[in-house]
JSON list of C-alpha atoms in Angstrom, two decimals:
[
{"chain": "H", "resi": 443, "resn": "MET", "atom": "CA", "xyz": [-12.78, 13.15, -23.49]},
{"chain": "H", "resi": 444, "resn": "PHE", "atom": "CA", "xyz": [-10.32, 15.76, -22.02]},
{"chain": "H", "resi": 445, "resn": "ALA", "atom": "CA", "xyz": [-13.05, 18.08, -20.46]},
{"chain": "H", "resi": 446, "resn": "ALA", "atom": "CA", "xyz": [-14.88, 14.86, -19.33]},
{"chain": "H", "resi": 447, "resn": "ASN", "atom": "CA", "xyz": [-11.70, 14.03, -17.13]},
{"chain": "H", "resi": 448, "resn": "ALA", "atom": "CA", "xyz": [-11.34, 17.76, -16.11]},
{"chain": "H", "resi": 449, "resn": "GLN", "atom": "CA", "xyz": [-15.08, 17.28, -14.78]},
{"chain": "H", "resi": 450, "resn": "ARG", "atom": "CA", "xyz": [-14.53, 14.16, -13.07]},
{"chain": "H", "resi": 451, "resn": "MET", "atom": "CA", "xyz": [-11.26, 15.19, -11.38]},
{"chain": "H", "resi": 452, "resn": "GLN", "atom": "CA", "xyz": [-13.43, 18.75, -10.35]},
{"chain": "H", "resi": 453, "resn": "VAL", "atom": "CA", "xyz": [-15.98, 16.25, -9.11]},
{"chain": "H", "resi": 454, "resn": "VAL", "atom": "CA", "xyz": [-13.38, 14.10, -7.47]},
{"chain": "H", "resi": 455, "resn": "MET", "atom": "CA", "xyz": [-11.94, 17.12, -5.67]},
{"chain": "H", "resi": 456, "resn": "ASN", "atom": "CA", "xyz": [-14.70, 18.45, -3.82]},
{"chain": "H", "resi": 457, "resn": "ARG", "atom": "CA", "xyz": [-15.67, 15.34, -2.60]},
{"chain": "H", "resi": 458, "resn": "LEU", "atom": "CA", "xyz": [-12.21, 15.10, -0.67]},
{"chain": "H", "resi": 459, "resn": "SER", "atom": "CA", "xyz": [-12.66, 18.49, -0.02]},
{"chain": "H", "resi": 460, "resn": "PHE", "atom": "CA", "xyz": [-15.78, 17.41, 1.98]},
{"chain": "H", "resi": 461, "resn": "VAL", "atom": "CA", "xyz": [-14.41, 14.16, 3.31]},
{"chain": "H", "resi": 462, "resn": "LEU", "atom": "CA", "xyz": [-11.62, 16.13, 4.68]},
{"chain": "H", "resi": 463, "resn": "ARG", "atom": "CA", "xyz": [-13.63, 18.99, 6.45]},
{"chain": "H", "resi": 464, "resn": "SER", "atom": "CA", "xyz": [-15.56, 16.02, 8.26]},
{"chain": "H", "resi": 465, "resn": "VAL", "atom": "CA", "xyz": [-15.18, 15.23, 11.96]},
{"chain": "H", "resi": 466, "resn": "ASN", "atom": "CA", "xyz": [-15.58, 11.22, 11.30]},
{"chain": "H", "resi": 467, "resn": "LYS", "atom": "CA", "xyz": [-13.22, 10.94, 7.78]},
{"chain": "H", "resi": 468, "resn": "GLY", "atom": "CA", "xyz": [-11.77, 7.35, 7.56]},
{"chain": "H", "resi": 469, "resn": "VAL", "atom": "CA", "xyz": [-9.52, 5.43, 5.35]},
{"chain": "H", "resi": 470, "resn": "GLN", "atom": "CA", "xyz": [-12.71, 4.11, 3.70]},
{"chain": "H", "resi": 471, "resn": "GLN", "atom": "CA", "xyz": [-14.60, 7.49, 2.46]},
{"chain": "H", "resi": 472, "resn": "LEU", "atom": "CA", "xyz": [-10.70, 8.48, 1.02]},
{"chain": "H", "resi": 473, "resn": "GLU", "atom": "CA", "xyz": [-10.17, 5.54, -0.57]},
{"chain": "H", "resi": 474, "resn": "GLN", "atom": "CA", "xyz": [-12.32, 5.85, -3.78]},
{"chain": "H", "resi": 475, "resn": "PRO", "atom": "CA", "xyz": [-11.69, 9.69, -4.28]},
{"chain": "H", "resi": 476, "resn": "LEU", "atom": "CA", "xyz": [-7.66, 9.14, -4.12]},
{"chain": "H", "resi": 477, "resn": "LEU", "atom": "CA", "xyz": [-7.95, 6.50, -6.40]},
{"chain": "H", "resi": 478, "resn": "ALA", "atom": "CA", "xyz": [-9.70, 8.10, -9.00]},
{"chain": "H", "resi": 479, "resn": "LEU", "atom": "CA", "xyz": [-8.21, 11.61, -8.55]},
{"chain": "H", "resi": 480, "resn": "ALA", "atom": "CA", "xyz": [-4.60, 9.61, -9.46]},
{"chain": "H", "resi": 481, "resn": "ARG", "atom": "CA", "xyz": [-6.20, 8.17, -12.28]},
{"chain": "H", "resi": 482, "resn": "GLY", "atom": "CA", "xyz": [-7.60, 11.55, -13.46]},
{"chain": "H", "resi": 483, "resn": "ILE", "atom": "CA", "xyz": [-4.32, 13.25, -12.89]},
{"chain": "H", "resi": 484, "resn": "ASP", "atom": "CA", "xyz": [-2.33, 9.85, -14.55]},
{"chain": "H", "resi": 485, "resn": "PHE", "atom": "CA", "xyz": [-4.90, 10.07, -17.66]},
{"chain": "H", "resi": 486, "resn": "SER", "atom": "CA", "xyz": [-4.56, 14.24, -17.90]},
{"chain": "H", "resi": 487, "resn": "VAL", "atom": "CA", "xyz": [-0.51, 13.74, -17.59]},
{"chain": "H", "resi": 488, "resn": "ALA", "atom": "CA", "xyz": [-0.19, 11.17, -20.46]},
{"chain": "H", "resi": 489, "resn": "ASN", "atom": "CA", "xyz": [-2.11, 13.50, -22.58]},
{"chain": "H", "resi": 490, "resn": "GLY", "atom": "CA", "xyz": [0.03, 16.46, -21.99]},
{"chain": "H", "resi": 491, "resn": "GLU", "atom": "CA", "xyz": [-3.06, 17.91, -20.35]},
{"chain": "H", "resi": 492, "resn": "VAL", "atom": "CA", "xyz": [-3.19, 20.67, -17.52]},
{"chain": "H", "resi": 493, "resn": "PRO", "atom": "CA", "xyz": [-6.74, 21.07, -15.69]},
{"chain": "H", "resi": 494, "resn": "SER", "atom": "CA", "xyz": [-7.42, 24.64, -15.23]},
{"chain": "H", "resi": 495, "resn": "LYS", "atom": "CA", "xyz": [-7.96, 23.35, -11.66]},
{"chain": "H", "resi": 496, "resn": "ALA", "atom": "CA", "xyz": [-4.40, 22.48, -11.13]},
{"chain": "H", "resi": 497, "resn": "PRO", "atom": "CA", "xyz": [-3.74, 25.65, -8.53]},
{"chain": "H", "resi": 498, "resn": "GLU", "atom": "CA", "xyz": [-6.79, 23.94, -6.48]},
{"chain": "H", "resi": 499, "resn": "LEU", "atom": "CA", "xyz": [-5.45, 20.83, -6.61]},
{"chain": "H", "resi": 500, "resn": "SER", "atom": "CA", "xyz": [-1.71, 21.69, -4.83]},
{"chain": "H", "resi": 501, "resn": "SER", "atom": "CA", "xyz": [-3.63, 23.04, -1.95]},
{"chain": "H", "resi": 502, "resn": "LEU", "atom": "CA", "xyz": [-6.13, 19.70, -1.63]},
{"chain": "H", "resi": 503, "resn": "VAL", "atom": "CA", "xyz": [-2.65, 17.65, -1.78]},
{"chain": "H", "resi": 504, "resn": "LYS", "atom": "CA", "xyz": [-1.30, 19.21, 0.76]},
{"chain": "H", "resi": 505, "resn": "GLN", "atom": "CA", "xyz": [-4.66, 18.63, 3.07]},
{"chain": "H", "resi": 506, "resn": "ILE", "atom": "CA", "xyz": [-4.55, 15.15, 2.17]},
{"chain": "H", "resi": 507, "resn": "CYS", "atom": "CA", "xyz": [-0.69, 14.73, 3.00]},
{"chain": "H", "resi": 508, "resn": "GLN", "atom": "CA", "xyz": [-1.72, 15.65, 6.64]},
{"chain": "H", "resi": 509, "resn": "GLN", "atom": "CA", "xyz": [-3.40, 12.51, 7.03]},
{"chain": "H", "resi": 510, "resn": "LYS", "atom": "CA", "xyz": [-0.45, 10.58, 6.67]},
{"chain": "H", "resi": 511, "resn": "SER", "atom": "CA", "xyz": [0.06, 9.73, 10.09]},
{"chain": "H", "resi": 512, "resn": "ASP", "atom": "CA", "xyz": [-3.16, 7.28, 9.03]},
{"chain": "H", "resi": 513, "resn": "ILE", "atom": "CA", "xyz": [-1.26, 4.00, 8.61]},
{"chain": "H", "resi": 514, "resn": "LEU", "atom": "CA", "xyz": [-4.12, 2.52, 6.33]},
{"chain": "H", "resi": 515, "resn": "ALA", "atom": "CA", "xyz": [-4.18, 5.60, 4.62]},
{"chain": "H", "resi": 516, "resn": "LEU", "atom": "CA", "xyz": [-0.81, 6.39, 4.05]},
{"chain": "H", "resi": 517, "resn": "PRO", "atom": "CA", "xyz": [-0.38, 3.64, 0.69]},
{"chain": "H", "resi": 518, "resn": "LEU", "atom": "CA", "xyz": [-3.26, 5.71, -0.77]},
{"chain": "H", "resi": 519, "resn": "ILE", "atom": "CA", "xyz": [-1.74, 8.91, -0.45]},
{"chain": "H", "resi": 520, "resn": "MET", "atom": "CA", "xyz": [1.86, 7.12, -1.78]},
{"chain": "H", "resi": 521, "resn": "VAL", "atom": "CA", "xyz": [-0.10, 6.46, -4.79]},
{"chain": "H", "resi": 522, "resn": "LEU", "atom": "CA", "xyz": [-1.56, 9.87, -5.12]},
{"chain": "H", "resi": 523, "resn": "MET", "atom": "CA", "xyz": [1.51, 11.28, -4.68]},
{"chain": "H", "resi": 524, "resn": "VAL", "atom": "CA", "xyz": [3.14, 9.72, -7.61]},
{"chain": "H", "resi": 525, "resn": "SER", "atom": "CA", "xyz": [0.66, 10.78, -9.75]},
{"chain": "H", "resi": 526, "resn": "ILE", "atom": "CA", "xyz": [1.18, 14.40, -8.33]},
{"chain": "H", "resi": 527, "resn": "LYS", "atom": "CA", "xyz": [4.94, 14.17, -8.87]},
{"chain": "H", "resi": 528, "resn": "ASN", "atom": "CA", "xyz": [4.71, 13.41, -12.36]},
{"chain": "H", "resi": 529, "resn": "ALA", "atom": "CA", "xyz": [2.41, 16.52, -12.82]},
{"chain": "H", "resi": 530, "resn": "CYS", "atom": "CA", "xyz": [4.89, 18.54, -11.35]},
{"chain": "H", "resi": 531, "resn": "LYS", "atom": "CA", "xyz": [7.40, 17.62, -13.51]},
{"chain": "H", "resi": 532, "resn": "LEU", "atom": "CA", "xyz": [4.95, 18.81, -16.21]},
{"chain": "H", "resi": 533, "resn": "GLY", "atom": "CA", "xyz": [4.98, 22.16, -14.60]},
{"chain": "H", "resi": 534, "resn": "TRP", "atom": "CA", "xyz": [1.47, 21.87, -13.24]},
{"chain": "H", "resi": 535, "resn": "PHE", "atom": "CA", "xyz": [1.74, 23.99, -10.19]},
{"chain": "H", "resi": 536, "resn": "SER", "atom": "CA", "xyz": [3.92, 26.92, -9.35]},
{"chain": "H", "resi": 537, "resn": "ALA", "atom": "CA", "xyz": [7.66, 26.69, -8.37]},
{"chain": "H", "resi": 538, "resn": "THR", "atom": "CA", "xyz": [6.91, 27.24, -4.71]},
{"chain": "H", "resi": 539, "resn": "ASP", "atom": "CA", "xyz": [3.75, 24.54, -4.73]},
{"chain": "H", "resi": 540, "resn": "THR", "atom": "CA", "xyz": [6.00, 22.23, -6.92]},
{"chain": "H", "resi": 541, "resn": "LYS", "atom": "CA", "xyz": [9.19, 22.09, -4.26]},
{"chain": "H", "resi": 542, "resn": "GLU", "atom": "CA", "xyz": [6.78, 21.81, -1.32]},
{"chain": "H", "resi": 543, "resn": "ILE", "atom": "CA", "xyz": [4.69, 18.70, -3.29]},
{"chain": "H", "resi": 544, "resn": "ILE", "atom": "CA", "xyz": [8.06, 17.51, -3.91]},
{"chain": "H", "resi": 545, "resn": "ASP", "atom": "CA", "xyz": [8.90, 17.41, -0.39]},
{"chain": "H", "resi": 546, "resn": "LEU", "atom": "CA", "xyz": [5.80, 16.13, 0.76]},
{"chain": "H", "resi": 547, "resn": "TYR", "atom": "CA", "xyz": [6.58, 13.40, -1.62]},
{"chain": "H", "resi": 548, "resn": "LYS", "atom": "CA", "xyz": [10.10, 12.45, -0.28]},
{"chain": "H", "resi": 549, "resn": "GLU", "atom": "CA", "xyz": [8.87, 12.83, 2.93]},
{"chain": "H", "resi": 550, "resn": "ILE", "atom": "CA", "xyz": [5.41, 10.45, 2.48]},
{"chain": "H", "resi": 551, "resn": "SER", "atom": "CA", "xyz": [7.97, 8.05, 0.07]},
{"chain": "H", "resi": 552, "resn": "SER", "atom": "CA", "xyz": [10.25, 7.51, 3.18]},
{"chain": "H", "resi": 553, "resn": "SER", "atom": "CA", "xyz": [7.92, 5.01, 4.84]},
{"chain": "H", "resi": 554, "resn": "PHE", "atom": "CA", "xyz": [8.31, 2.85, 1.61]},
{"chain": "H", "resi": 555, "resn": "CYS", "atom": "CA", "xyz": [10.80, 1.26, -0.11]},
{"chain": "H", "resi": 556, "resn": "LEU", "atom": "CA", "xyz": [10.79, 3.19, -3.60]},
{"chain": "H", "resi": 557, "resn": "PRO", "atom": "CA", "xyz": [13.76, 4.31, -5.67]},
{"chain": "H", "resi": 558, "resn": "GLU", "atom": "CA", "xyz": [14.41, 7.58, -5.97]},
{"chain": "H", "resi": 559, "resn": "ASN", "atom": "CA", "xyz": [12.92, 8.54, -9.53]},
{"chain": "H", "resi": 560, "resn": "VAL", "atom": "CA", "xyz": [9.41, 6.62, -10.16]},
{"chain": "H", "resi": 561, "resn": "ASP", "atom": "CA", "xyz": [8.56, 8.31, -13.80]},
{"chain": "H", "resi": 562, "resn": "ALA", "atom": "CA", "xyz": [5.18, 7.78, -15.58]},
{"chain": "H", "resi": 563, "resn": "GLU", "atom": "CA", "xyz": [7.48, 7.07, -18.94]},
{"chain": "H", "resi": 564, "resn": "PRO", "atom": "CA", "xyz": [8.02, 3.66, -20.38]},
{"chain": "H", "resi": 565, "resn": "SER", "atom": "CA", "xyz": [11.53, 2.28, -20.11]},
{"chain": "H", "resi": 566, "resn": "PRO", "atom": "CA", "xyz": [13.33, -0.25, -22.16]},
{"chain": "H", "resi": 567, "resn": "SER", "atom": "CA", "xyz": [13.23, -3.40, -20.69]},
{"chain": "H", "resi": 568, "resn": "ASN", "atom": "CA", "xyz": [16.89, -4.83, -18.87]},
{"chain": "H", "resi": 569, "resn": "PRO", "atom": "CA", "xyz": [19.66, -5.57, -21.53]},
{"chain": "H", "resi": 570, "resn": "ASN", "atom": "CA", "xyz": [19.95, -8.60, -19.15]},
{"chain": "H", "resi": 571, "resn": "ILE", "atom": "CA", "xyz": [16.42, -10.32, -20.35]},
{"chain": "H", "resi": 572, "resn": "GLN", "atom": "CA", "xyz": [17.69, -10.83, -24.00]},
{"chain": "H", "resi": 573, "resn": "THR", "atom": "CA", "xyz": [21.14, -12.44, -22.75]},
{"chain": "H", "resi": 574, "resn": "TYR", "atom": "CA", "xyz": [18.39, -15.00, -20.96]},
{"chain": "H", "resi": 575, "resn": "MET", "atom": "CA", "xyz": [16.41, -15.57, -23.50]},
{"chain": "H", "resi": 576, "resn": "GLU", "atom": "CA", "xyz": [19.17, -16.96, -25.82]},
{"chain": "H", "resi": 577, "resn": "ARG", "atom": "CA", "xyz": [20.07, -19.38, -23.26]}
]
């Protein structure tokens, strides 16, 4: 299962590299690959897996973030950046790449109303819910 996810991620990374090199790139060509890559990263993070292609992924993410001026692509990039941020927390990238990626995350997330720390880990429910349920 992990090998299949790694292979899917590699195919998606290749597709994104191709799209980013093309002259006529648009949000339609980025949408599915960006979401597929985010899903692949989330799957790997959830299973504690570090893909062998992680170093290549950091440079691809930096290329993708160059598209941040496209207002239609920005939400898609943000979805990917949340996944990448969680991968950074698990040590997928070098310290230098991690810092650059986190800085890009902060820059892109400033365009959205997000809490400072978005984690992939489950959090306990709000204690006030129990109070309201008793009423």
